[in-house]
Coordinates of C-alpha atoms in Angstrom, one line a residue:
M1 CA 0.1 0.0 -0.1
T2 CA 1.4 3.4 -0.9
L3 CA 0.8 6.2 1.7
A4 CA 1.7 9.8 1.4
L5 CA 1.3 13.2 2.6
Y6 CA 2.5 16.4 0.8
R7 CA 2.3 20.0 1.3
Y8 CA 1.8 22.7 -1.2
R9 CA 1.6 26.4 -1.5
L10 CA -0.2 28.3 -4.2
P11 CA 0.1 32.1 -4.5
F12 CA -3.2 34.0 -5.4
T13 CA -3.4 36.4 -8.2
Q14 CA -3.9 39.4 -5.7
P15 CA -4.2 39.2 -2.0
L16 CA -7.5 38.1 -0.7
T17 CA -9.2 38.7 2.7
F18 CA -10.8 35.8 4.8
H19 CA -12.9 36.8 7.7
G20 CA -10.5 40.1 8.1
K21 CA -7.4 38.3 7.6
V22 CA -5.4 39.1 4.2
E23 CA -3.8 36.1 2.7
V24 CA -1.5 36.0 -0.3
A25 CA -1.4 32.2 -0.8
R26 CA -3.3 29.1 -0.3
E27 CA -1.6 26.5 1.8
G28 CA -2.7 22.8 2.2
L29 CA -2.2 19.1 2.3
L30 CA -2.5 16.2 -0.3
V31 CA -3.0 12.8 0.9
R32 CA -2.3 9.8 -1.3
I33 CA -3.6 6.2 -0.4
D34 CA -2.5 3.9 -3.3
D35 CA -3.9 5.7 -6.5
G36 CA -6.3 7.7 -4.7
W37 CA -5.8 11.3 -3.7
G38 CA -7.6 13.7 -1.3
E39 CA -7.0 17.4 -0.3
I40 CA -6.8 18.6 3.3
A41 CA -6.9 22.3 3.0
P42 CA -8.4 24.2 6.3
L43 CA -9.6 27.7 5.0
P44 CA -8.2 30.4 7.5
G45 CA -11.0 32.3 9.3
F46 CA -13.5 29.6 8.4
S47 CA -12.4 26.0 9.5
K48 CA -12.2 24.8 12.9
E49 CA -8.8 23.6 12.7
T50 CA -5.3 25.0 11.7
L51 CA -3.2 23.5 9.0
A52 CA -0.8 22.4 11.6
E53 CA -3.5 20.4 13.4
A54 CA -4.7 18.9 10.2
H55 CA -1.0 18.0 9.3
A56 CA -0.6 16.2 12.7
E57 CA -3.8 14.2 12.4
A58 CA -3.3 13.3 8.8
I59 CA -0.1 11.7 9.8
A60 CA -1.4 10.0 12.6
C61 CA -4.2 8.4 10.4
L62 CA -1.7 7.4 7.8
E63 CA 0.5 5.7 10.4
Q64 CA -2.7 3.9 11.6
L65 CA -3.6 2.7 8.0
G66 CA 0.2 1.7 7.3
A67 CA -0.4 -0.5 10.7
G68 CA -3.4 -2.1 9.3
Q69 CA -5.8 -0.4 11.7
P70 CA -8.9 1.4 11.3
I71 CA -9.1 5.3 11.2
A72 CA -11.7 7.8 12.5
P73 CA -10.3 11.6 11.8
R74 CA -12.2 14.1 13.9
L75 CA -11.3 17.1 11.9
P76 CA -13.4 18.3 8.9
S77 CA -10.6 18.8 6.5
V78 CA -9.0 15.6 7.2
Q79 CA -12.2 13.6 7.1
F80 CA -12.9 15.2 3.8
G81 CA -9.5 14.4 2.3
F82 CA -9.4 10.8 3.4
D83 CA -12.8 10.2 2.2
C84 CA -12.0 11.5 -1.3
A85 CA -8.8 9.4 -1.3
R86 CA -10.3 6.1 -0.4
R87 CA -13.4 6.8 -2.7
V88 CA -14.3 4.9 -5.9
W89 CA -15.2 7.9 -8.1
P90 CA -17.9 7.1 -10.7
A91 CA -17.6 8.3 -14.5
Q92 CA -18.9 11.9 -15.1
T93 CA -21.5 11.4 -17.4
A94 CA -23.7 14.7 -17.9
P95 CA -22.3 18.3 -18.1
L96 CA -22.9 20.5 -15.3
P97 CA -24.3 24.0 -15.6
E98 CA -21.5 26.5 -16.0
P99 CA -20.0 27.9 -12.8
Y100 CA -21.3 31.2 -12.0
P101 CA -18.4 33.9 -11.6
L102 CA -17.3 35.3 -8.2
I103 CA -17.0 39.1 -8.2
Q104 CA -14.5 40.0 -5.6
G105 CA -12.7 43.4 -4.5
S106 CA -13.5 46.7 -3.3
P107 CA -16.6 48.3 -4.3
Q108 CA -14.9 51.5 -5.0
E109 CA -12.3 50.0 -7.2
L110 CA -15.0 47.9 -9.1
L111 CA -17.2 50.9 -9.5
K112 CA -14.3 53.0 -10.9
H113 CA -13.3 50.4 -13.4
W114 CA -16.7 48.8 -14.3
K115 CA -16.4 49.4 -18.0
E116 CA -13.2 46.9 -18.0
W117 CA -15.1 44.1 -16.4
L118 CA -18.8 44.3 -16.5
H119 CA -19.3 43.2 -20.0
R120 CA -17.8 39.7 -18.9
T121 CA -20.4 39.5 -16.1
P122 CA -23.3 36.9 -17.3
N123 CA -26.8 36.5 -16.1
K124 CA -25.8 35.2 -12.8
A125 CA -22.8 36.1 -10.6
K126 CA -21.9 35.9 -7.0
L127 CA -20.8 39.0 -4.9
K128 CA -19.3 39.0 -1.3
V129 CA -20.8 41.8 1.0
A130 CA -20.7 42.9 4.5
R131 CA -17.0 43.8 4.0
Y132 CA -17.1 47.4 2.8
P133 CA -19.1 50.4 3.8
M134 CA -22.8 49.4 3.1
R135 CA -23.2 52.5 0.8
D136 CA -20.5 51.2 -1.5
E137 CA -21.7 47.8 -1.8
L138 CA -25.2 49.1 -2.5
A139 CA -23.9 51.3 -5.0
L140 CA -22.2 48.5 -6.7
I141 CA -25.3 46.2 -6.5
R142 CA -27.4 49.0 -8.0
L143 CA -24.7 49.4 -11.0
L144 CA -24.9 45.7 -11.9
C145 CA -28.6 45.3 -11.7
D146 CA -29.1 48.6 -13.9
R147 CA -26.6 47.7 -16.5
I148 CA -27.5 43.9 -16.7
P149 CA -31.4 43.9 -16.4
T150 CA -31.3 40.2 -16.7
L151 CA -29.0 39.7 -13.9
K152 CA -29.5 37.7 -10.6
L153 CA -27.1 38.0 -8.0
V154 CA -25.8 35.7 -5.2
L155 CA -24.8 37.7 -2.3
D156 CA -22.7 36.2 0.5
A157 CA -22.4 37.8 3.8
N158 CA -20.3 35.3 5.6
Q159 CA -22.5 36.2 8.8
G160 CA -21.0 39.6 8.7
W161 CA -24.0 41.7 10.0
T162 CA -25.9 42.1 13.1
R163 CA -29.7 41.7 12.7
E164 CA -30.1 45.4 12.3
E165 CA -27.6 45.9 9.7
A166 CA -28.7 42.8 7.7
W167 CA -32.3 44.3 7.7
T168 CA -31.1 47.8 6.8
F169 CA -29.2 46.3 3.7
C170 CA -32.0 44.2 2.6
G171 CA -34.4 47.3 2.8
H172 CA -32.4 48.8 -0.1
L173 CA -32.6 45.8 -2.5
D174 CA -35.3 44.4 -4.8
P175 CA -35.7 40.7 -3.5
N176 CA -36.5 39.7 -7.1
R177 CA -32.9 40.6 -8.4
I178 CA -31.5 38.5 -5.7
E179 CA -31.2 34.6 -6.0
Y180 CA -30.4 34.4 -2.4
L181 CA -28.5 36.0 0.3
E182 CA -26.1 33.5 2.2
D183 CA -25.6 33.7 6.0
P184 CA -26.7 37.2 6.6
C185 CA -26.1 37.0 10.3
A186 CA -24.5 34.3 12.6
D187 CA -27.7 32.9 14.2
F188 CA -30.7 31.4 12.3
A189 CA -33.3 33.3 14.6
D190 CA -31.7 36.6 13.3
I191 CA -31.5 35.3 9.6
A192 CA -35.2 34.3 9.8
F193 CA -36.2 37.6 11.2
V194 CA -34.5 39.5 8.5
A195 CA -35.9 37.2 5.6
N196 CA -39.4 37.3 7.1
R197 CA -39.6 41.1 7.4
T198 CA -37.8 41.7 4.1
G199 CA -38.9 39.0 1.9
M200 CA -35.2 38.4 1.0
P201 CA -34.6 34.9 -0.2
V202 CA -31.8 33.4 1.9
A203 CA -29.5 30.5 1.9
L204 CA -27.3 28.8 4.7
D205 CA -23.7 28.0 4.2
E206 CA -21.3 28.7 7.4
L207 CA -24.1 28.0 9.7
L208 CA -24.4 24.3 8.5
A209 CA -20.5 23.7 9.1
Q210 CA -20.7 25.3 12.5
G211 CA -23.5 22.7 13.4
K212 CA -25.9 25.5 14.3
P213 CA -29.7 24.6 14.6
W214 CA -31.8 25.8 11.7
E215 CA -35.2 24.8 10.4
P216 CA -37.3 25.6 7.0
I217 CA -38.9 28.9 6.6
P218 CA -40.8 30.2 3.6
Q219 CA -37.8 32.4 2.3
L220 CA -35.1 29.6 2.5
R221 CA -33.9 28.7 -0.9
A222 CA -30.8 26.8 -0.7
L223 CA -28.2 24.8 1.4
V224 CA -24.5 25.8 0.2
L225 CA -22.2 23.0 1.0
K226 CA -18.4 23.3 1.4
P227 CA -17.2 19.7 1.9
M228 CA -13.9 21.0 3.3
L229 CA -15.6 22.5 6.0
L230 CA -18.4 20.0 6.5
G231 CA -15.9 17.1 6.8
S232 CA -17.1 13.6 5.8
L233 CA -19.0 12.8 2.7
E234 CA -21.6 10.9 4.9
R235 CA -22.2 14.3 6.5
C236 CA -22.6 16.0 3.1
E237 CA -25.1 13.3 1.9
A238 CA -27.2 14.0 5.1
L239 CA -27.7 17.4 4.4
I240 CA -28.5 16.5 0.7
S241 CA -31.2 14.4 1.6
R242 CA -32.7 16.8 4.0
A243 CA -32.7 19.6 1.3
R244 CA -34.4 17.3 -1.1
E245 CA -37.0 16.5 1.4
L246 CA -37.7 20.3 1.8
R247 CA -37.1 21.0 -1.9
L248 CA -34.3 23.2 -1.4
K249 CA -31.7 23.8 -4.0
V250 CA -28.0 22.1 -3.1
I251 CA -25.1 24.2 -4.2
I252 CA -21.6 22.6 -3.9
S253 CA -19.1 25.3 -3.2
S254 CA -15.5 25.5 -3.0
C255 CA -12.9 26.8 -0.2
F256 CA -10.3 27.9 -2.9
E257 CA -8.8 24.3 -3.0
S258 CA -6.1 23.4 -5.6
G259 CA -7.1 22.0 -8.8
L260 CA -7.3 18.5 -7.3
G261 CA -9.9 19.5 -4.9
L262 CA -11.7 21.6 -7.5
N263 CA -11.9 18.7 -10.0
Q264 CA -13.4 16.4 -7.2
L265 CA -15.8 18.9 -6.0
F266 CA -16.9 19.1 -9.9
H267 CA -17.6 15.5 -9.9
L268 CA -19.4 15.6 -6.5
A269 CA -21.5 18.3 -7.6
G270 CA -22.5 16.2 -10.8
E271 CA -23.6 13.4 -8.5
W272 CA -25.2 15.4 -5.9
A273 CA -26.7 18.4 -7.6
P274 CA -26.2 17.9 -11.6
E275 CA -29.2 20.6 -12.0
Q276 CA -27.4 23.4 -10.2
A277 CA -24.4 25.5 -11.1
P278 CA -21.7 24.7 -8.4
G279 CA -19.9 27.5 -6.7
L280 CA -16.4 26.7 -7.9
D281 CA -15.3 29.9 -9.6
T282 CA -12.3 30.1 -7.3
R283 CA -9.6 28.6 -9.7
R284 CA -9.0 31.9 -11.3
W285 CA -7.6 33.6 -8.3
M286 CA -4.7 31.1 -8.2
A287 CA -1.5 32.0 -9.9
A288 CA -0.5 28.5 -10.2
D289 CA -1.8 24.9 -10.0
L290 CA -0.3 21.4 -8.8
L291 CA -1.6 19.1 -11.7
N292 CA 0.4 18.0 -14.7
E293 CA -0.9 17.5 -18.2
A294 CA -2.5 14.2 -17.2
G295 CA -4.6 16.2 -14.5
E296 CA -2.7 14.3 -11.8
P297 CA -0.7 16.0 -8.9
D298 CA 2.7 16.9 -9.8
T299 CA 4.6 15.4 -6.7
G300 CA 7.9 17.4 -8.1
A301 CA 6.1 20.5 -7.1
L302 CA 5.1 19.5 -3.7
E303 CA 7.0 19.3 -0.2
T304 CA 6.9 15.4 0.8
L305 CA 5.9 15.0 4.4
F306 CA 5.3 11.3 4.9
Y307 CA 6.0 8.5 2.4
R308 CA 5.6 4.7 2.8
D309 CA 5.4 2.2 -0.1

């Protein structure tokens, strides 16, 4: 049995902010079990665990596998990576809807240079909000909606507002132009209050990974699943079953994984939610990748942390 663990570091095309912390590169691990690969990449500011903690648990799991023992990783990123590395992947048969773009950056800069990029925005796009002054973000949304009358926006607040702030923000928007607003607040009671008062369609994302309680409400449209944060594929599939019972959309979304992780998420989206465009438009923020021409990890570009054949 071949067992290996590698570390990677991929620079971003520009500095990106995750929960208030600026990052210039994505760091993570790749685990190999025979011919199977998985990615272990806690997302700073979002994952419960650090990369160092994931590294330690991954090494321990590989040692156990090498000794013929069963493993039970407890950290979500490690669960996801090992599940993928040991999974039998079915062939991808049907094409998925085209992933929609993620619009990222300062609203003031985007507004200033809108003629350079707006024409590339299709009829659906995702925009991060609750990061800059509210007036600037609302001005950018108004520009997008005015210039592209057919546009539907997915807004992602990453739990960045209080109930009052979310209520104020939503009060300035036409809910018919918003496909849904992800996680406007940190608690479901606040999300439900805002959605009920404003009619804004909402989706749950981080709240699911945090394991917080939630319930169906009329304005709830979708569950956004980030397997790197949720952990085991079994946990993801349980949420998908619940979403189907409630007739909610399921969106498979990335955490700025490398090409390996994005390809696996693409295949999972094809199995779990083939009718929905996945949220995987993070590849373009990477200045490099780890895959060779055959689509396999290039071990020459990786730091070897563990290897046993």
